[in-house]
CSV table of C-alpha atoms and ligand atoms in Angstrom, one decimal:
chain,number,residue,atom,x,y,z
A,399,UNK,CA,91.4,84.2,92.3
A,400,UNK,CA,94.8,86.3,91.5
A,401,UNK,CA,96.1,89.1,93.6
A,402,UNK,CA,99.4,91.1,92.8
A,403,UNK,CA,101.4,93.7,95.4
A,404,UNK,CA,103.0,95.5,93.5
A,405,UNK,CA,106.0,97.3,95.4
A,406,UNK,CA,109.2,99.6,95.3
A,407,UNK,CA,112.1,97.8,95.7
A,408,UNK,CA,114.6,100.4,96.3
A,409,UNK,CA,114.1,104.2,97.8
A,410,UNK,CA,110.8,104.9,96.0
A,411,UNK,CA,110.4,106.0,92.7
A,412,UNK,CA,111.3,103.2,91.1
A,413,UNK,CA,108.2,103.9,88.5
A,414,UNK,CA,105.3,102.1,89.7
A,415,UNK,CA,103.1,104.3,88.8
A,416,UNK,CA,103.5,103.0,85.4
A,417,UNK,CA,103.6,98.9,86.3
A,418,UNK,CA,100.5,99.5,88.0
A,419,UNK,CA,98.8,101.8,84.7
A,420,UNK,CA,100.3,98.5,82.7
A,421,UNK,CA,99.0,95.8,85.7
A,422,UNK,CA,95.8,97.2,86.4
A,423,UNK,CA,94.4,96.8,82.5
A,424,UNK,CA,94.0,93.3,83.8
A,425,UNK,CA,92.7,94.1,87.1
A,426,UNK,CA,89.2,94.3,88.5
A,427,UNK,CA,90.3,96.3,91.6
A,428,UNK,CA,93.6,98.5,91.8
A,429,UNK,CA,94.1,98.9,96.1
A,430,UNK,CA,96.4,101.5,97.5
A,431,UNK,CA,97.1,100.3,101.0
A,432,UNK,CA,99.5,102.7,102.9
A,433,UNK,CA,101.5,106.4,102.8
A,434,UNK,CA,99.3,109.6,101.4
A,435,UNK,CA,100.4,112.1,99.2
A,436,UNK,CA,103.7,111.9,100.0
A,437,UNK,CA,103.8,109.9,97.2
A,438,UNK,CA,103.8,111.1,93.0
A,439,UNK,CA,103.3,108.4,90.4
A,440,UNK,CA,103.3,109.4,86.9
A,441,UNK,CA,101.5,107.5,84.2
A,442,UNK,CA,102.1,108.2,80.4
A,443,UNK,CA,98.7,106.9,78.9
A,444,UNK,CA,97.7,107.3,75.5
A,445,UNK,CA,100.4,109.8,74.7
A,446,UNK,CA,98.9,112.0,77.8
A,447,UNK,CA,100.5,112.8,81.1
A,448,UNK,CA,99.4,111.8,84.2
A,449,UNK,CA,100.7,112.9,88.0
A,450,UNK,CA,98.9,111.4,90.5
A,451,UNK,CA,99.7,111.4,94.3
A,452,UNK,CA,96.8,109.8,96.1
A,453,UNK,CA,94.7,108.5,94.0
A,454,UNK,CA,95.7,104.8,92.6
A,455,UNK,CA,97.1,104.6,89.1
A,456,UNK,CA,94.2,102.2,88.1
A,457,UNK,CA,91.9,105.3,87.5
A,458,UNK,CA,92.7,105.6,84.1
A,459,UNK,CA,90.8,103.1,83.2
A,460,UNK,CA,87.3,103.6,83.4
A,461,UNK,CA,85.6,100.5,84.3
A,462,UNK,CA,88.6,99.3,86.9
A,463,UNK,CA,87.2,100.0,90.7
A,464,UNK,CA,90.0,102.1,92.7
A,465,UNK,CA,90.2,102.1,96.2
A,466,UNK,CA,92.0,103.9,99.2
A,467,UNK,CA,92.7,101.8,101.8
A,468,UNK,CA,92.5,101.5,105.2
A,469,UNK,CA,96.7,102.0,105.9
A,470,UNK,CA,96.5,105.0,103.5
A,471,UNK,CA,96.5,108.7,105.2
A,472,UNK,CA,94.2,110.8,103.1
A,473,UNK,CA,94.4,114.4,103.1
A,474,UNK,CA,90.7,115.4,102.0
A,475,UNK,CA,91.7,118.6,100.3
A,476,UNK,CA,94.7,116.9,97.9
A,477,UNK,CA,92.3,114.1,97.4
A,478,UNK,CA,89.5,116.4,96.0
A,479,UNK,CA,92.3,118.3,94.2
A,480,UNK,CA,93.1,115.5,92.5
A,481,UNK,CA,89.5,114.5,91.6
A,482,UNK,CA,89.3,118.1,89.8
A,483,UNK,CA,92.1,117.4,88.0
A,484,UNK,CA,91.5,114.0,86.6
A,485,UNK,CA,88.1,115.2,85.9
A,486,UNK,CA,89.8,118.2,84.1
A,487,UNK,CA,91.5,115.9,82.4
A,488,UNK,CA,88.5,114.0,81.2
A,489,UNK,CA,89.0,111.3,83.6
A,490,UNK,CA,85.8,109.6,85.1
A,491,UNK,CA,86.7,109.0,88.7
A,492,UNK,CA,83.1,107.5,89.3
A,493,UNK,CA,84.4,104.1,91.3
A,494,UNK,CA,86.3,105.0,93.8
A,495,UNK,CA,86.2,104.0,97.1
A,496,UNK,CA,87.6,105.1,100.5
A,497,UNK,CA,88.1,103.0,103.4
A,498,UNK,CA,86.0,104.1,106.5
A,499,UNK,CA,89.4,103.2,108.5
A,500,UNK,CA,91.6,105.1,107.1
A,501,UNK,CA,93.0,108.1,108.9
A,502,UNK,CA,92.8,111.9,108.0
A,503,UNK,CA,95.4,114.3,107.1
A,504,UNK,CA,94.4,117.7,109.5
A,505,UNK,CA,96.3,120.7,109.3
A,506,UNK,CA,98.6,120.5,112.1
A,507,UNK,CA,99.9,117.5,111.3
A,508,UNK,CA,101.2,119.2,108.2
A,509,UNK,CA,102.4,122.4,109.9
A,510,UNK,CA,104.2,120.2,112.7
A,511,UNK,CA,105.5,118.1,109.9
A,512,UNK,CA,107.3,121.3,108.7
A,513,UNK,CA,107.8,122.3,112.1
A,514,UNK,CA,109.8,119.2,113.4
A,515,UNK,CA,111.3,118.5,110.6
A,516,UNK,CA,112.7,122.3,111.0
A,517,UNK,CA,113.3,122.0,114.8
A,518,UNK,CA,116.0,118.8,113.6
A,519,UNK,CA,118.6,120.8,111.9
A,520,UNK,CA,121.1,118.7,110.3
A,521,UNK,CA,119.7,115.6,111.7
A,522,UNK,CA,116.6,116.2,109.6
A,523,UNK,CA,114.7,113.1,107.6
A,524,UNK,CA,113.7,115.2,104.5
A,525,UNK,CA,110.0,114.8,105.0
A,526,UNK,CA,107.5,116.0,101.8
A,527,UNK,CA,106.4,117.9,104.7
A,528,UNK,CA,102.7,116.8,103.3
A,529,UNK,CA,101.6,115.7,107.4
A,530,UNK,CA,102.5,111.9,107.3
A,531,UNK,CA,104.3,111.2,110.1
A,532,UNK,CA,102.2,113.0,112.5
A,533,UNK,CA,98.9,111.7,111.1
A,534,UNK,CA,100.5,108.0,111.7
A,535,UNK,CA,101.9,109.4,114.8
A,536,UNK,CA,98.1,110.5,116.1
A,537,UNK,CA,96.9,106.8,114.6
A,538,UNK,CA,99.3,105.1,117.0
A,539,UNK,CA,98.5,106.9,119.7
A,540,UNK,CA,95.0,106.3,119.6
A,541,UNK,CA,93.7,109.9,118.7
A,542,UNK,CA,93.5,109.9,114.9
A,543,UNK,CA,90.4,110.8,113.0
A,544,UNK,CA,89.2,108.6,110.8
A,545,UNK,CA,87.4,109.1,107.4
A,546,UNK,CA,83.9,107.5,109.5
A,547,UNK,CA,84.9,110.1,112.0
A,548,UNK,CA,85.1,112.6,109.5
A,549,UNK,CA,81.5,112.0,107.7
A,550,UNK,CA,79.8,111.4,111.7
A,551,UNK,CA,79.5,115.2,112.6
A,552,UNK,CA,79.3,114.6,115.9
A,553,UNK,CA,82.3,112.6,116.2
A,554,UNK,CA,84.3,115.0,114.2
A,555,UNK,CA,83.5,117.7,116.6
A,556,UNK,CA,84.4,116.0,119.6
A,557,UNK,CA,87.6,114.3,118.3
A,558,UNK,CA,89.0,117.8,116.4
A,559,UNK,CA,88.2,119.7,119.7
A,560,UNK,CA,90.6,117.7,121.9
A,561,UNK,CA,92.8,117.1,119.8
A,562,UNK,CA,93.2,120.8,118.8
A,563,UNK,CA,93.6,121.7,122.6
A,564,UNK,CA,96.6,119.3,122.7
A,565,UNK,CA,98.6,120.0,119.3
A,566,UNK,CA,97.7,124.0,119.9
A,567,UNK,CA,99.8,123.7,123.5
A,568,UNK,CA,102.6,122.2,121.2
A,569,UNK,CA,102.1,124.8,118.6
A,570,UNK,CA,102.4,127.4,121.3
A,571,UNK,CA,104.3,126.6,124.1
A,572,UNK,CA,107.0,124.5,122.0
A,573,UNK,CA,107.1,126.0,118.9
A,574,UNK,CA,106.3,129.5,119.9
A,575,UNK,CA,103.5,129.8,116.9
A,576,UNK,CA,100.2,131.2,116.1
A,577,UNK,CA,97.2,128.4,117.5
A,578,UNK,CA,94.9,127.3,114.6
A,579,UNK,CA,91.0,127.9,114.9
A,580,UNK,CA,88.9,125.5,115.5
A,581,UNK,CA,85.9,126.9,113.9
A,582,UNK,CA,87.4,127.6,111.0
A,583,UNK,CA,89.0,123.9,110.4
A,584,UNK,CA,85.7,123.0,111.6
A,585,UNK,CA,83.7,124.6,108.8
A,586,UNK,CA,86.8,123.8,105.9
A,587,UNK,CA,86.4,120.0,106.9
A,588,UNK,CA,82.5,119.5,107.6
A,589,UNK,CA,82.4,120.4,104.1
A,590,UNK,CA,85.2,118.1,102.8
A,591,UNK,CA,83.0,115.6,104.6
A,592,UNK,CA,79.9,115.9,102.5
A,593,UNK,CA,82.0,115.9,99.3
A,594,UNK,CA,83.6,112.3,100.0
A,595,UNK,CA,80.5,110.9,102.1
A,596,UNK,CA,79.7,109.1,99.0
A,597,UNK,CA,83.1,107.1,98.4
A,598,UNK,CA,83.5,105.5,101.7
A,599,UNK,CA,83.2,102.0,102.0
A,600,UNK,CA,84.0,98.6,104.2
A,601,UNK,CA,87.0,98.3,102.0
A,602,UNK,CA,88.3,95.2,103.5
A,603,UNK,CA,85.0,93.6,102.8
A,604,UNK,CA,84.8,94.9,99.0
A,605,UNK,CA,88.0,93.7,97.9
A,606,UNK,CA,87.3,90.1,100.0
A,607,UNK,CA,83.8,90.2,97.8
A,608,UNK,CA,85.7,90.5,94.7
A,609,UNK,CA,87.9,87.9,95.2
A,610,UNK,CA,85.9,85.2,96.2
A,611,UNK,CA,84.0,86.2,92.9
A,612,UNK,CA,87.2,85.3,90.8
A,613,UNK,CA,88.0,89.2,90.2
A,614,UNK,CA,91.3,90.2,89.8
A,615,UNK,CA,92.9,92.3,92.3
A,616,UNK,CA,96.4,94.5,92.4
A,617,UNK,CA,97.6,96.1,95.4
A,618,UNK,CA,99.4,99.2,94.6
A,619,UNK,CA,102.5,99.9,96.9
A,620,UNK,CA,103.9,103.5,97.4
A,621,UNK,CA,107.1,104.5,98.2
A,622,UNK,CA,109.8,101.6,98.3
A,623,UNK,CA,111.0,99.0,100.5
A,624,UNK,CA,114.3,101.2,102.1
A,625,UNK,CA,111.4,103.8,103.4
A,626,UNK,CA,109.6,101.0,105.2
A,627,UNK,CA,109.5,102.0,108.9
A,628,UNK,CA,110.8,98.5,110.2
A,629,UNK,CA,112.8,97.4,107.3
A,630,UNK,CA,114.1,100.4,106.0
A,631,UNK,CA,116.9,102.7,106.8
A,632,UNK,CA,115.7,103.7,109.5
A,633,UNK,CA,115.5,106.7,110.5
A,634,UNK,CA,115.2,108.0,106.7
A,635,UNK,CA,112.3,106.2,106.1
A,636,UNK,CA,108.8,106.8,106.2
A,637,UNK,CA,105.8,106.5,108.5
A,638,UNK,CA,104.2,103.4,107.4
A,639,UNK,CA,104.6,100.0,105.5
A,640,UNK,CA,106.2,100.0,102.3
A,641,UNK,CA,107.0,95.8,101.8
A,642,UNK,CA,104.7,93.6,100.6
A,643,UNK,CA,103.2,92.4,104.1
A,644,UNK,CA,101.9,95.8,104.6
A,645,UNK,CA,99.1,95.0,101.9
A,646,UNK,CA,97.9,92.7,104.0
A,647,UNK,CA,97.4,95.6,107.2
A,648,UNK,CA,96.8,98.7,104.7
A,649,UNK,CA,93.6,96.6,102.9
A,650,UNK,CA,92.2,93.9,105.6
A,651,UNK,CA,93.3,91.2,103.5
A,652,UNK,CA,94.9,87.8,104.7
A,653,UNK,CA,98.7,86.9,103.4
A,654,UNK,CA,97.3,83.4,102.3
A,655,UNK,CA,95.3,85.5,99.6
A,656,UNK,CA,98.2,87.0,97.9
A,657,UNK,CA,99.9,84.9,94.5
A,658,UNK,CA,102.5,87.0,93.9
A,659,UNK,CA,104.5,90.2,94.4
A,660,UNK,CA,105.8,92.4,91.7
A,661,UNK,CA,108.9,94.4,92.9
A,662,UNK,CA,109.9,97.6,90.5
A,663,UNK,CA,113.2,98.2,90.6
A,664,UNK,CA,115.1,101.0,88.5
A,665,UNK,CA,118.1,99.8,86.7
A,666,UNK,CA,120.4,102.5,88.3
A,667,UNK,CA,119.6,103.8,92.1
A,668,UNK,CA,118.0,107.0,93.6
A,669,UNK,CA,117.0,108.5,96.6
A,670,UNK,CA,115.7,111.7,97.8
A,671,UNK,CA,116.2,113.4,101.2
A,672,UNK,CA,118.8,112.2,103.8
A,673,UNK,CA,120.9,109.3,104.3
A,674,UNK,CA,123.2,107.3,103.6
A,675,UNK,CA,123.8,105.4,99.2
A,676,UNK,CA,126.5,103.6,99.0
A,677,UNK,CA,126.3,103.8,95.2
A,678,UNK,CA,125.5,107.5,94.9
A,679,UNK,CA,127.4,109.0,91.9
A,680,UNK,CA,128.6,113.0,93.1
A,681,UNK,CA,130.0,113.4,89.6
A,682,UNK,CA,129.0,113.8,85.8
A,683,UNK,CA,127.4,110.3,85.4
A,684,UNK,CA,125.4,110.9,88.5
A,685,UNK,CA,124.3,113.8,86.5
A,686,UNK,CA,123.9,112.1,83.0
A,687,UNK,CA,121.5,109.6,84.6
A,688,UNK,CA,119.7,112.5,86.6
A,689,UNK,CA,119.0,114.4,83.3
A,690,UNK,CA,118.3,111.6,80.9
A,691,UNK,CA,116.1,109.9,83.4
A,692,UNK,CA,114.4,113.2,84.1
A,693,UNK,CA,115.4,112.2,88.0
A,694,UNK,CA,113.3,115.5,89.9
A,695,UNK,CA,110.5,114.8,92.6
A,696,UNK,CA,107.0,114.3,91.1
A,697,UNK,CA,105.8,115.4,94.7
A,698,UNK,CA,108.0,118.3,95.2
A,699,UNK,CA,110.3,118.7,92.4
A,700,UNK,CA,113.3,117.8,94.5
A,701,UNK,CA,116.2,116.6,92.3
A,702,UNK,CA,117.1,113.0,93.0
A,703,UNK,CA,120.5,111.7,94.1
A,704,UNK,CA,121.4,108.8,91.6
A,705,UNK,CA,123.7,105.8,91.2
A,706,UNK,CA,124.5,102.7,90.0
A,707,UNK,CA,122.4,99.7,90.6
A,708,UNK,CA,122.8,97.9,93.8
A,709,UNK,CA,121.7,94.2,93.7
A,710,UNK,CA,122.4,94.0,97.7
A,711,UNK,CA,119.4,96.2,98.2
A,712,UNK,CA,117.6,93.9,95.5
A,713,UNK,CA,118.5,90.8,97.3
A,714,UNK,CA,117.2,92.5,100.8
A,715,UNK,CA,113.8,93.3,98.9
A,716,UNK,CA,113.4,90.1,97.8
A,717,UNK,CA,113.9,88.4,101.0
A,718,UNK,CA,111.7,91.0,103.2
A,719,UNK,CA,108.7,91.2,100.4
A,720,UNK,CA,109.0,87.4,98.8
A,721,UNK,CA,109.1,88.8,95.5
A,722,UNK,CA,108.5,86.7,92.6
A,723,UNK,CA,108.9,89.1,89.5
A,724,UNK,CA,111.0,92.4,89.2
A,725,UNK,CA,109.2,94.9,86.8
A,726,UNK,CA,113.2,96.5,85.6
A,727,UNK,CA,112.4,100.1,84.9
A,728,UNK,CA,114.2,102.9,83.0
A,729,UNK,CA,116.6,100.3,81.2
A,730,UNK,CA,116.9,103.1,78.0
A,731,UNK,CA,118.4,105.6,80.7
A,732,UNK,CA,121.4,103.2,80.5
A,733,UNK,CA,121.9,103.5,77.1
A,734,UNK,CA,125.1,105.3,75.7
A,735,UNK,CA,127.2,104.5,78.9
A,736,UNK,CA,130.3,102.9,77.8
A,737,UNK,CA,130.4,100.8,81.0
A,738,UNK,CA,127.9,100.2,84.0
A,739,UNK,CA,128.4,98.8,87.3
A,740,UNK,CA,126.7,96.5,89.5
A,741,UNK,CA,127.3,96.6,92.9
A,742,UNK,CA,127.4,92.8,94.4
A,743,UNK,CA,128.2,93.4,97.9
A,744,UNK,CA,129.7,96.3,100.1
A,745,UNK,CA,133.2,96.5,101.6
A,746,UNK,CA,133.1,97.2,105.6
A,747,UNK,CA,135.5,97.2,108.1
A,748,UNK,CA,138.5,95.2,105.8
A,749,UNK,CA,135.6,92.6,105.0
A,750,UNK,CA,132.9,92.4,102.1
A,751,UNK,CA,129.4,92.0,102.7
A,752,UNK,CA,126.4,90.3,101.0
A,753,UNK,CA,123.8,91.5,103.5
A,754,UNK,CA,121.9,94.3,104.1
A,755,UNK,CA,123.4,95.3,106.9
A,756,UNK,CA,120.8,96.4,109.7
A,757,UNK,CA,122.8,99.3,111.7
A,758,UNK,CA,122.7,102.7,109.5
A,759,UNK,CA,126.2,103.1,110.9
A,760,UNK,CA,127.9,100.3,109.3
A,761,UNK,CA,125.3,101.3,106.1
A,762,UNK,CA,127.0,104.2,106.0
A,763,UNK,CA,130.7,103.2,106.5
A,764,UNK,CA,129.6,100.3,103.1
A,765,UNK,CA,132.0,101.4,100.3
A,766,UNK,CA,130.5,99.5,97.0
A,767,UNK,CA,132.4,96.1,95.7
A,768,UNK,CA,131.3,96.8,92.2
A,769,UNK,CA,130.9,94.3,88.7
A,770,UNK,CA,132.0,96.0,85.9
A,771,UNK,CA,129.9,95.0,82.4
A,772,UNK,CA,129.9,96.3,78.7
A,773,UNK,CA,127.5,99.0,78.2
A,774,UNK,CA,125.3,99.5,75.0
A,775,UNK,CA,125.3,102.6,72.9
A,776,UNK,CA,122.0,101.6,70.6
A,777,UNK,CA,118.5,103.5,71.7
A,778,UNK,CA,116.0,100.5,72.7
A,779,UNK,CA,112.7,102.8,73.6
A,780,UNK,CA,111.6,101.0,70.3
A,781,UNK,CA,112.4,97.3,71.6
A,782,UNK,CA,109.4,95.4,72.5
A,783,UNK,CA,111.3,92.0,72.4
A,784,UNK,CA,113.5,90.7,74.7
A,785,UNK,CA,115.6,89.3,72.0
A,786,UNK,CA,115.9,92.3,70.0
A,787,UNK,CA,117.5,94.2,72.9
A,788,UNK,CA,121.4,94.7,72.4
A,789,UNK,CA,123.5,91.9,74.3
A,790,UNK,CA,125.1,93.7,76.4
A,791,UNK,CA,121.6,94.7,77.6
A,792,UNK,CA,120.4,91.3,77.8
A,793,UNK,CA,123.6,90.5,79.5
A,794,UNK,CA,123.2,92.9,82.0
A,795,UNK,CA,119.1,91.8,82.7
A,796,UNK,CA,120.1,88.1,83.5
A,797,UNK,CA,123.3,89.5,85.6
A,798,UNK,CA,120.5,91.6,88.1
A,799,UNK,CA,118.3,87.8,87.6
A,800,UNK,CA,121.5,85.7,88.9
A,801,UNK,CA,122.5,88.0,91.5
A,802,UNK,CA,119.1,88.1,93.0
A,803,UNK,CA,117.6,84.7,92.0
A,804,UNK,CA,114.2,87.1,90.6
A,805,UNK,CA,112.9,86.5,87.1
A,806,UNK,CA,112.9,90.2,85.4
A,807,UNK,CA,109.5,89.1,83.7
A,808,UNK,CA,108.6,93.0,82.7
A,809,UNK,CA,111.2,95.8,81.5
A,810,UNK,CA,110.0,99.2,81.1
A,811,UNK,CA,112.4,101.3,78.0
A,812,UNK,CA,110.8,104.3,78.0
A,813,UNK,CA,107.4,105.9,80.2
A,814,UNK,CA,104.7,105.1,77.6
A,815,UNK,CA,102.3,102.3,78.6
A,816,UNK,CA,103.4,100.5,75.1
A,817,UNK,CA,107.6,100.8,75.7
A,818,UNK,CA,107.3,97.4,77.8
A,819,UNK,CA,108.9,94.4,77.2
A,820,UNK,CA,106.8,91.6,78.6
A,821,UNK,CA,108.6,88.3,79.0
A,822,UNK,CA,106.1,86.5,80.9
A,823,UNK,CA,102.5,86.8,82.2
A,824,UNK,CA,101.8,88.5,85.6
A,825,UNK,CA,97.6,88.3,86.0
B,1497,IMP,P1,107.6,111.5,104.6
B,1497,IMP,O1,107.0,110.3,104.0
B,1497,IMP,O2,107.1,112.8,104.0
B,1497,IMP,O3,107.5,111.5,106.1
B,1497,IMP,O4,109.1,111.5,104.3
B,1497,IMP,C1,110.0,110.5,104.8
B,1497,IMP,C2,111.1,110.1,103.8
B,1497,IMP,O5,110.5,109.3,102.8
B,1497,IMP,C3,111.8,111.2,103.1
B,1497,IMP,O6,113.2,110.9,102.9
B,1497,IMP,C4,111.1,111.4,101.8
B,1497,IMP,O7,111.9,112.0,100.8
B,1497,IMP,C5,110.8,109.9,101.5
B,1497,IMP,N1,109.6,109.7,100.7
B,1497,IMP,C6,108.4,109.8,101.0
B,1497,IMP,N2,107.6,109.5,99.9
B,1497,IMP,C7,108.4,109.3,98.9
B,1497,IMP,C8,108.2,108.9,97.6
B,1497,IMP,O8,107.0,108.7,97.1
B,1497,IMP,N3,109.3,108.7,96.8
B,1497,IMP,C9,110.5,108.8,97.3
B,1497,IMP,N4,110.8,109.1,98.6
B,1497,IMP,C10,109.7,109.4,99.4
């Protein structure tokens, strides 16, 4: 038995999309177990392009079975979207499986995402706007629809009617908008419904099956472990579990069952929408890293705010997720920089820090105590040795593995599945 989570260490986007393309050539099953299509993951296979929002990474291989997980929230039309489009693209999309938990994206979760993230003004979370909060909203409170409510007509009907009652009074009376129809969301999803009807599956039961049978299993995270809505910077986070315990809800799988957890982390920082970064660069290397690391939203083309890498957010990951290997992505970005910082703790209130700290005031008030190293000016998107990399960038890989006692066992230099240095087995 061997199961990996693989998860975003920092503020999402970290480039999992390619540890998991790399990962899942091992893997039996590839599991995405929370978030929707809030999330992008690009994959660079074979020379080809891949964006991919829903759907997990593992699809790209053929024989690998893919499946959506319980903690995921689906949004039938994006999911059938991307379906077309891999199937455009030549892809065969045959095994893959939807949990019969998971909940639904509707409509008005995605007009009163847009809605309340409008009504906030300057206090807004810069949501993707794509429905996620309020579909994990409506799961907590008891009144989501399911995917097995989805495909059960008559549950659908019932469910969509009462809820539409309630969320039109909001869209009305609060927001002062038009009411949605309910025969015409009726008639849009009933037929979503018999297109998926196929793919949904006991999820939980599948992946348990293939484990006890020896298989190999990843668990692919999205987002990254500062959007986590208990451990993240909160309220700038997202709806649902980022971390590596939230495997364990999103795909019915016990913690016991895990052997290890892969964290990606860039080797600089970014972060899209609000909040606070202490390492955020406002100036021309901000913007030298944003170009050369091609640093705009995969989901909606949102330019990224960067910075230098922060090994307290590192250190946080690794205590809230157990991590056991950091996949080190984007290492060529750093190429050319005459020297690069490392942030080792944050200066607050006339004392330094080592700790995340938990308050999002006192985050924000954190002024960077920062390690300055040698940079290298060589390109390495050819290096596929550890040895062969310049020393000031080994230096600077077995600085982030000191400050964070984390083997860096994979380093991505450059998107293509074969620019990988591989310094130890994962599977
Ligand atoms: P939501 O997930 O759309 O509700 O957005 C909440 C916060 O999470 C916002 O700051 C988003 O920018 C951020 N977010 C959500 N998904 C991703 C992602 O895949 N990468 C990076 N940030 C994300």
């Amino acid at each position: 038995m061997a199961s990996v989570v693989l998860i975003g260490t920092q503020w999402g986007d970290e480039g999992k999309g390619k540890v998991t393309d790399f990962l899942a050539e091992k893997a039996d099953l590839v599991v995405r177990y929370q978030g929707g299509n809030n999330a992008g993951h690009t994959v660079v296979a074979k020379g080809e392009e891949f964006k991919l929002h829903l759907i997990p990474s593992g699809i790209l291989y053929e024989d690998k079975t893919c499946v959506i997980g319980n903690g995921v929230v689906v949004d039938p039309k994006v999911l059938l979207e991307e379906l077309a489009y891999l199937s455009e693209r030549k892809v065969k999309t045959g095994k893959l499986l939807i949990s019969s938990n998971a909940h639904v994206i509707m409509p008005y979760h995605r007009i009163l995402d847009a809605l309340e993230e409008d009504s906030r003004g300057e206090h807004k979370i810069g949501t993707t706007k794509r429905g996620i909060g309020p579909a994990y909203m409506d799961k907590t409170l008891r009144i989501g629809i399911r995917i097995m409510d989805l495909i059960d007509d008559e549950e659908f009907a019932g469910k969509l009617r009462r809820n539409l009652q309630d969320k039109n009074n909001l869209l009305i009376k609060v927001y002062g908008v038009e009411p949605l129809d309910y025969d015409t969301i009726y008639q849009e999803y009933s037929g979503y419904a018999q297109k998926i009807r196929s793919l949904v599956a006991d999820s939980s039961l599948i992946i348990d099956e293939s484990l006890k049978a020896g298989e190999k299993v990843l668990f692919e995270g999205a987002q990254g472990t500062l959007l986590d809505l208990d451990h993240g910077t909160y309220p700038y986070v997202t709806s649902s579990h980022p971390i590596a315990g939230g495997a364990c809800i999103g795909a019915g799988v016990g913690p016991t069952r895990i052997n290890r957890v892969v964290g990606v982390i860039k080797a600089y920082t970014t972060r899209v929408g609000e909040g606070p970064f202490p390492t955020e660069l406002a100036d021309e290397t901000g913007e030298l890293m944003r170009q050369n690391g091609h640093e705009f939203g995969t989901t909606t083309g949102r330019a990224r705010r960067c910075g230098w890498f922060d090994a307290v957010i590192a250190r946080y990951a690794v205590r809230v997720s157990g991590i056991s290997d950091f996949a080190l992505m984007k290492l060529d970005v750093l190429s050319g920089f005459e020297k690069i910082k490392i942030c080792v703790g944050y200066r607050v209130n006339n004392e330094v820090i080592y700790e995340f700290p938990q308050s999002q005031k006192i985050f924000k008030a954190c002024e960077p105590v920062y390690e300055v190293i040698e940079g290298w000016q060589e390109d390495i998107t050819g290096v596929t040795h550890f040895e062969d990399l310049p020393k000031a960038a080994q230096d600077y890989v077995r600085r982030i593995e000191q400050l964070t006692e984390t083997q860096v066992t994979l380093i991505a230099v450059g998107p293509g599945r074969e620019q990988t240095i591989v310094r130890g087995e994962i599977f």
